[in-house]
Amino acid sequence: SQELEQSPQSLIVQEGKNLTINCTSSKTLYGLYWYKQKYGEGLIFLMMLQKGGEEKSHEKITAKLDEKKQQSSLHITASQPSHAGIYLCGADLASGNMLTFGGGTRLMVKP
Amino acid sequence: DTAVSQTPKYLVTQMGNDKSIKCEQNLGHDTMYWYKQDSKKFLKIMFSYNNKELIINETVPNRFSPKSPDKAHLNLHINSLELGDSAVYFCASSQRTGGIRETQYFGPGTRLLVL
């Protein structure tokens, strides 16, 4: 099994709907990163969370870190087609700043 | 003004060949990385390198070797390419500052296809 599990693996939502993506770690998290990848492109940094209970928002995307549960969630409010892509959570599991990534969540937003 | 750039963007080659992928960052970062993303989109760390240490993921075959001519560049050399090496390779960089965790910024990726 993966050290970082993302759920769901894929998600299709209607434009305007809210959605949540989860990332759960089997190890202690030293830092949790969310990236977005569009097909054929590189990873775009979204947010970094380091402290338990930390919550960050950028435009319509909010990420939270539950350190005790070793889990992070990414919430998109009022989704738009521009939100479509692969969302990847990455975590520093060994405090060496080498990121381990989850399997990704493929999001499609239907207009 | 590209932050992390990679060349080439696409690379198609025959099995058994030796190839290199170049990475350059203009962010002034002191640490660079190589990641491999397979056909199932799993992204895995291969190397972490700064001017003091090279950390290698133990699962990486020794046919892969990073070479850094200077702080701004980390090239990936691959010897005796195999079919299973086909993947997208991402370079990334960050500033490692006295234990403070810094965000890694990724390049656009190099799509390698081994025939």
mmCIF file of C-alpha atoms in Angstrom:
data_model
loop_
_atom_site.group_PDB
_atom_site.id
_atom_site.type_symbol
_atom_site.label_atom_id
_atom_site.label_comp_id
_atom_site.label_asym_id
_atom_site.label_seq_id
_atom_site.Cartn_x
_atom_site.Cartn_y
_atom_site.Cartn_z
ATOM 1 C CA SER A 1 0.000 0.000 0.000
ATOM 2 C CA GLN A 2 1.031 3.595 -0.576
ATOM 3 C CA GLU A 3 2.460 5.682 2.250
ATOM 4 C CA LEU A 4 0.159 8.468 1.136
ATOM 5 C CA GLU A 5 -3.333 7.511 0.090
ATOM 6 C CA GLN A 6 -5.563 9.903 -1.776
ATOM 7 C CA SER A 7 -9.303 9.575 -2.140
ATOM 8 C CA PRO A 8 -11.170 9.529 -4.314
ATOM 9 C CA GLN A 9 -8.951 8.440 -7.188
ATOM 10 C CA SER A 10 -11.210 10.234 -9.631
ATOM 11 C CA LEU A 11 -14.079 12.633 -9.342
ATOM 12 C CA ILE A 12 -16.597 14.060 -11.797
ATOM 13 C CA VAL A 13 -18.682 16.973 -10.555
ATOM 14 C CA GLN A 14 -21.105 19.417 -12.073
ATOM 15 C CA GLU A 15 -19.897 22.981 -12.365
ATOM 16 C CA GLY A 16 -20.809 24.961 -9.281
ATOM 17 C CA LYS A 17 -20.691 22.008 -6.904
ATOM 18 C CA ASN A 18 -18.357 21.743 -3.925
ATOM 19 C CA LEU A 19 -15.940 18.866 -3.549
ATOM 20 C CA THR A 20 -13.367 17.480 -1.138
ATOM 21 C CA ILE A 21 -10.219 15.460 -1.759
ATOM 22 C CA ASN A 22 -8.512 13.636 1.094
ATOM 23 C CA CYS A 23 -4.923 12.662 1.674
ATOM 24 C CA THR A 24 -4.052 10.233 4.466
ATOM 25 C CA SER A 25 -0.569 9.317 5.598
ATOM 26 C CA SER A 26 0.634 6.128 7.248
ATOM 27 C CA LYS A 27 3.498 8.068 8.836
ATOM 28 C CA THR A 28 4.046 11.306 10.703
ATOM 29 C CA LEU A 29 3.733 14.313 8.457
ATOM 30 C CA TYR A 30 6.532 16.876 8.558
ATOM 31 C CA GLY A 31 4.967 19.000 5.876
ATOM 32 C CA LEU A 32 2.064 18.527 3.499
ATOM 33 C CA TYR A 33 1.920 20.024 0.024
ATOM 34 C CA TRP A 34 -0.861 20.219 -2.500
ATOM 35 C CA TYR A 35 -0.066 20.441 -6.194
ATOM 36 C CA LYS A 36 -2.196 20.527 -9.314
ATOM 37 C CA GLN A 37 -1.170 18.960 -12.592
ATOM 38 C CA LYS A 38 -2.851 19.568 -15.907
ATOM 39 C CA TYR A 39 -2.456 16.966 -18.637
ATOM 40 C CA GLY A 40 0.939 17.190 -20.262
ATOM 41 C CA GLU A 41 2.161 19.882 -17.904
ATOM 42 C CA GLY A 42 4.208 20.213 -14.770
ATOM 43 C CA LEU A 43 3.074 20.495 -11.180
ATOM 44 C CA ILE A 44 1.681 23.796 -9.996
ATOM 45 C CA PHE A 45 2.165 24.495 -6.310
ATOM 46 C CA LEU A 46 -1.090 25.249 -4.499
ATOM 47 C CA MET A 47 -0.449 25.259 -0.760
ATOM 48 C CA MET A 48 1.830 24.016 1.982
ATOM 49 C CA LEU A 49 0.661 23.077 5.476
ATOM 50 C CA GLN A 50 2.991 22.417 8.357
ATOM 51 C CA LYS A 51 1.149 22.711 11.633
ATOM 52 C CA GLY A 52 -1.712 20.670 12.964
ATOM 53 C CA GLY A 53 -4.975 22.487 12.547
ATOM 54 C CA GLU A 54 -3.502 24.792 9.930
ATOM 55 C CA GLU A 55 -5.862 25.936 7.214
ATOM 56 C CA LYS A 56 -5.005 27.908 4.091
ATOM 57 C CA SER A 57 -7.126 29.269 1.295
ATOM 58 C CA HIS A 58 -6.417 30.515 -2.177
ATOM 59 C CA GLU A 59 -9.326 31.743 -4.260
ATOM 60 C CA LYS A 60 -11.887 28.942 -4.001
ATOM 61 C CA ILE A 61 -9.520 26.267 -2.735
ATOM 62 C CA THR A 62 -9.052 25.544 0.971
ATOM 63 C CA ALA A 63 -6.656 23.017 2.477
ATOM 64 C CA LYS A 64 -6.572 21.787 6.062
ATOM 65 C CA LEU A 65 -4.140 19.672 8.007
ATOM 66 C CA ASP A 66 -5.207 17.351 10.787
ATOM 67 C CA GLU A 67 -1.880 16.329 12.249
ATOM 68 C CA LYS A 68 -3.303 13.879 14.761
ATOM 69 C CA LYS A 69 -5.134 12.014 12.070
ATOM 70 C CA GLN A 70 -2.159 12.377 9.738
ATOM 71 C CA GLN A 71 -4.597 13.633 7.171
ATOM 72 C CA SER A 72 -5.167 16.629 4.934
ATOM 73 C CA SER A 73 -8.175 17.664 2.928
ATOM 74 C CA LEU A 74 -8.515 19.934 -0.080
ATOM 75 C CA HIS A 75 -11.871 21.563 -0.556
ATOM 76 C CA ILE A 76 -13.009 23.360 -3.700
ATOM 77 C CA THR A 77 -16.032 25.603 -3.458
ATOM 78 C CA ALA A 78 -18.270 26.281 -6.457
ATOM 79 C CA SER A 79 -16.103 24.267 -8.851
ATOM 80 C CA GLN A 80 -15.352 25.541 -12.345
ATOM 81 C CA PRO A 81 -14.026 23.793 -15.464
ATOM 82 C CA SER A 82 -10.687 25.507 -14.820
ATOM 83 C CA HIS A 83 -10.351 23.428 -11.654
ATOM 84 C CA ALA A 84 -10.104 20.240 -13.697
ATOM 85 C CA GLY A 85 -6.824 18.359 -13.481
ATOM 86 C CA ILE A 86 -4.930 15.966 -11.252
ATOM 87 C CA TYR A 87 -4.514 16.993 -7.646
ATOM 88 C CA LEU A 88 -1.507 15.545 -5.888
ATOM 89 C CA CYS A 89 -0.680 15.635 -2.225
ATOM 90 C CA GLY A 90 2.974 15.375 -1.329
ATOM 91 C CA ALA A 91 4.440 14.966 2.105
ATOM 92 C CA ASP A 92 7.795 15.036 3.774
ATOM 93 C CA LEU A 93 7.612 11.774 5.726
ATOM 94 C CA ALA A 94 11.198 11.580 6.872
ATOM 95 C CA SER A 95 12.080 15.233 7.546
ATOM 96 C CA GLY A 96 14.564 15.170 4.694
ATOM 97 C CA ASN A 97 12.515 17.327 2.362
ATOM 98 C CA MET A 98 12.214 14.530 -0.178
ATOM 99 C CA LEU A 99 8.552 14.390 -0.992
ATOM 100 C CA THR A 100 6.435 11.272 -1.142
ATOM 101 C CA PHE A 101 3.352 11.711 -3.280
ATOM 102 C CA GLY A 102 -0.103 10.224 -3.205
ATOM 103 C CA GLY A 103 -1.570 8.559 -6.271
ATOM 104 C CA GLY A 104 -3.429 11.672 -7.332
ATOM 105 C CA THR A 105 -7.091 12.563 -7.717
ATOM 106 C CA ARG A 106 -8.326 13.167 -11.244
ATOM 107 C CA LEU A 107 -10.966 15.863 -11.210
ATOM 108 C CA MET A 108 -13.307 16.588 -14.068
ATOM 109 C CA VAL A 109 -15.807 19.454 -13.877
ATOM 110 C CA LYS A 110 -18.753 19.246 -16.234
ATOM 111 C CA PRO A 111 -20.037 22.585 -17.544
ATOM 112 C CA ASP B 1 10.905 34.129 -16.837
ATOM 113 C CA THR B 2 10.813 30.366 -16.286
ATOM 114 C CA ALA B 3 11.661 29.311 -12.743
ATOM 115 C CA VAL B 4 12.532 25.646 -13.329
ATOM 116 C CA SER B 5 13.157 24.565 -16.903
ATOM 117 C CA GLN B 6 13.907 21.204 -18.438
ATOM 118 C CA THR B 7 15.179 20.097 -21.813
ATOM 119 C CA PRO B 8 14.184 18.332 -23.858
ATOM 120 C CA LYS B 9 10.436 18.328 -23.379
ATOM 121 C CA TYR B 10 10.106 15.078 -25.323
ATOM 122 C CA LEU B 11 12.689 12.352 -25.808
ATOM 123 C CA VAL B 12 12.194 9.245 -27.915
ATOM 124 C CA THR B 13 15.078 6.804 -28.049
ATOM 125 C CA GLN B 14 16.034 3.197 -28.564
ATOM 126 C CA MET B 15 16.591 0.660 -25.826
ATOM 127 C CA GLY B 16 20.234 0.447 -24.811
ATOM 128 C CA ASN B 17 21.058 4.071 -25.584
ATOM 129 C CA ASP B 18 22.482 6.566 -23.106
ATOM 130 C CA LYS B 19 20.659 9.877 -22.714
ATOM 131 C CA SER B 20 20.664 13.007 -20.591
ATOM 132 C CA ILE B 21 17.952 15.356 -19.425
ATOM 133 C CA LYS B 22 18.915 18.868 -18.383
ATOM 134 C CA CYS B 23 17.396 20.955 -15.600
ATOM 135 C CA GLU B 24 18.041 24.562 -14.727
ATOM 136 C CA GLN B 25 16.540 26.765 -12.018
ATOM 137 C CA ASN B 26 16.833 30.528 -11.739
ATOM 138 C CA LEU B 27 15.332 30.771 -8.258
ATOM 139 C CA GLY B 28 18.643 30.800 -6.442
ATOM 140 C CA HIS B 29 17.713 27.590 -4.650
ATOM 141 C CA ASP B 30 20.371 25.385 -3.111
ATOM 142 C CA THR B 31 18.666 22.008 -3.492
ATOM 143 C CA MET B 32 17.411 20.234 -6.592
ATOM 144 C CA TYR B 33 15.502 17.019 -7.125
ATOM 145 C CA TRP B 34 14.527 14.511 -9.757
ATOM 146 C CA TYR B 35 11.188 12.737 -9.700
ATOM 147 C CA LYS B 36 9.773 10.038 -11.951
ATOM 148 C CA GLN B 37 6.090 9.830 -12.844
ATOM 149 C CA ASP B 38 5.039 6.500 -14.302
ATOM 150 C CA SER B 39 2.166 5.682 -16.636
ATOM 151 C CA LYS B 40 -0.219 5.422 -13.677
ATOM 152 C CA LYS B 41 0.736 8.949 -12.654
ATOM 153 C CA PHE B 42 2.541 7.844 -9.488
ATOM 154 C CA LEU B 43 5.208 10.409 -8.723
ATOM 155 C CA LYS B 44 8.313 9.142 -6.911
ATOM 156 C CA ILE B 45 11.454 10.843 -5.713
ATOM 157 C CA MET B 46 14.672 9.694 -7.336
ATOM 158 C CA PHE B 47 17.339 12.058 -6.028
ATOM 159 C CA SER B 48 17.812 15.023 -3.766
ATOM 160 C CA TYR B 49 21.007 17.018 -4.267
ATOM 161 C CA ASN B 50 22.676 20.110 -2.922
ATOM 162 C CA ASN B 51 26.315 21.069 -2.863
ATOM 163 C CA LYS B 52 26.847 19.088 0.292
ATOM 164 C CA GLU B 53 25.029 15.851 -0.168
ATOM 165 C CA LEU B 54 23.364 13.548 -2.621
ATOM 166 C CA ILE B 55 20.474 11.499 -1.324
ATOM 167 C CA ILE B 56 19.464 8.614 -3.513
ATOM 168 C CA ASN B 57 16.196 6.733 -3.332
ATOM 169 C CA GLU B 58 17.368 3.157 -2.854
ATOM 170 C CA THR B 59 14.951 1.888 -5.500
ATOM 171 C CA VAL B 60 16.651 3.877 -8.284
ATOM 172 C CA PRO B 61 18.879 1.715 -10.516
ATOM 173 C CA ASN B 62 22.518 2.778 -10.711
ATOM 174 C CA ARG B 63 22.030 3.369 -14.452
ATOM 175 C CA PHE B 64 20.602 6.713 -13.337
ATOM 176 C CA SER B 65 23.029 9.351 -12.149
ATOM 177 C CA PRO B 66 22.563 13.037 -11.381
ATOM 178 C CA LYS B 67 25.304 15.454 -12.351
ATOM 179 C CA SER B 68 25.453 19.033 -11.148
ATOM 180 C CA PRO B 69 27.878 21.385 -12.909
ATOM 181 C CA ASP B 70 26.776 24.218 -10.624
ATOM 182 C CA LYS B 71 24.082 25.178 -8.124
ATOM 183 C CA ALA B 72 21.589 26.139 -10.804
ATOM 184 C CA HIS B 73 21.783 22.907 -12.785
ATOM 185 C CA LEU B 74 21.088 19.257 -12.079
ATOM 186 C CA ASN B 75 21.205 16.972 -15.094
ATOM 187 C CA LEU B 76 19.988 13.400 -15.163
ATOM 188 C CA HIS B 77 22.067 10.829 -17.036
ATOM 189 C CA ILE B 78 20.571 7.494 -17.905
ATOM 190 C CA ASN B 79 22.726 4.641 -19.210
ATOM 191 C CA SER B 80 21.546 1.571 -21.087
ATOM 192 C CA LEU B 81 17.939 2.695 -21.331
ATOM 193 C CA GLU B 82 15.263 0.072 -20.758
ATOM 194 C CA LEU B 83 11.618 -0.035 -21.787
ATOM 195 C CA GLY B 84 10.570 0.463 -18.161
ATOM 196 C CA ASP B 85 12.373 3.776 -18.050
ATOM 197 C CA SER B 86 9.601 5.291 -20.163
ATOM 198 C CA ALA B 87 7.971 7.893 -17.957
ATOM 199 C CA VAL B 88 7.761 11.601 -17.305
ATOM 200 C CA TYR B 89 10.739 12.956 -15.381
ATOM 201 C CA PHE B 90 10.317 16.087 -13.304
ATOM 202 C CA CYS B 91 12.998 18.298 -11.913
ATOM 203 C CA ALA B 92 12.284 20.421 -8.850
ATOM 204 C CA SER B 93 14.139 22.850 -6.627
ATOM 205 C CA SER B 94 13.815 24.355 -3.182
ATOM 206 C CA GLN B 95 15.784 26.369 -0.679
ATOM 207 C CA ARG B 96 16.762 24.299 2.308
ATOM 208 C CA THR B 97 17.284 26.803 5.050
ATOM 209 C CA GLY B 98 18.427 25.556 8.424
ATOM 210 C CA GLY B 99 15.695 23.002 8.891
ATOM 211 C CA ILE B 100 12.895 25.253 7.681
ATOM 212 C CA ARG B 101 10.827 23.450 5.127
ATOM 213 C CA GLU B 102 10.606 25.246 1.808
ATOM 214 C CA THR B 103 8.285 24.641 -1.081
ATOM 215 C CA GLN B 104 9.555 22.648 -4.026
ATOM 216 C CA TYR B 105 8.911 24.148 -7.434
ATOM 217 C CA PHE B 106 8.644 21.801 -10.354
ATOM 218 C CA GLY B 107 9.727 21.976 -13.960
ATOM 219 C CA PRO B 108 7.374 21.141 -16.849
ATOM 220 C CA GLY B 109 8.600 17.571 -17.172
ATOM 221 C CA THR B 110 10.440 15.551 -19.816
ATOM 222 C CA ARG B 111 8.453 12.815 -21.488
ATOM 223 C CA LEU B 112 10.790 9.905 -22.196
ATOM 224 C CA LEU B 113 9.736 7.071 -24.458
ATOM 225 C CA VAL B 114 12.051 4.101 -24.881
ATOM 226 C CA LEU B 115 11.355 1.916 -27.916
#
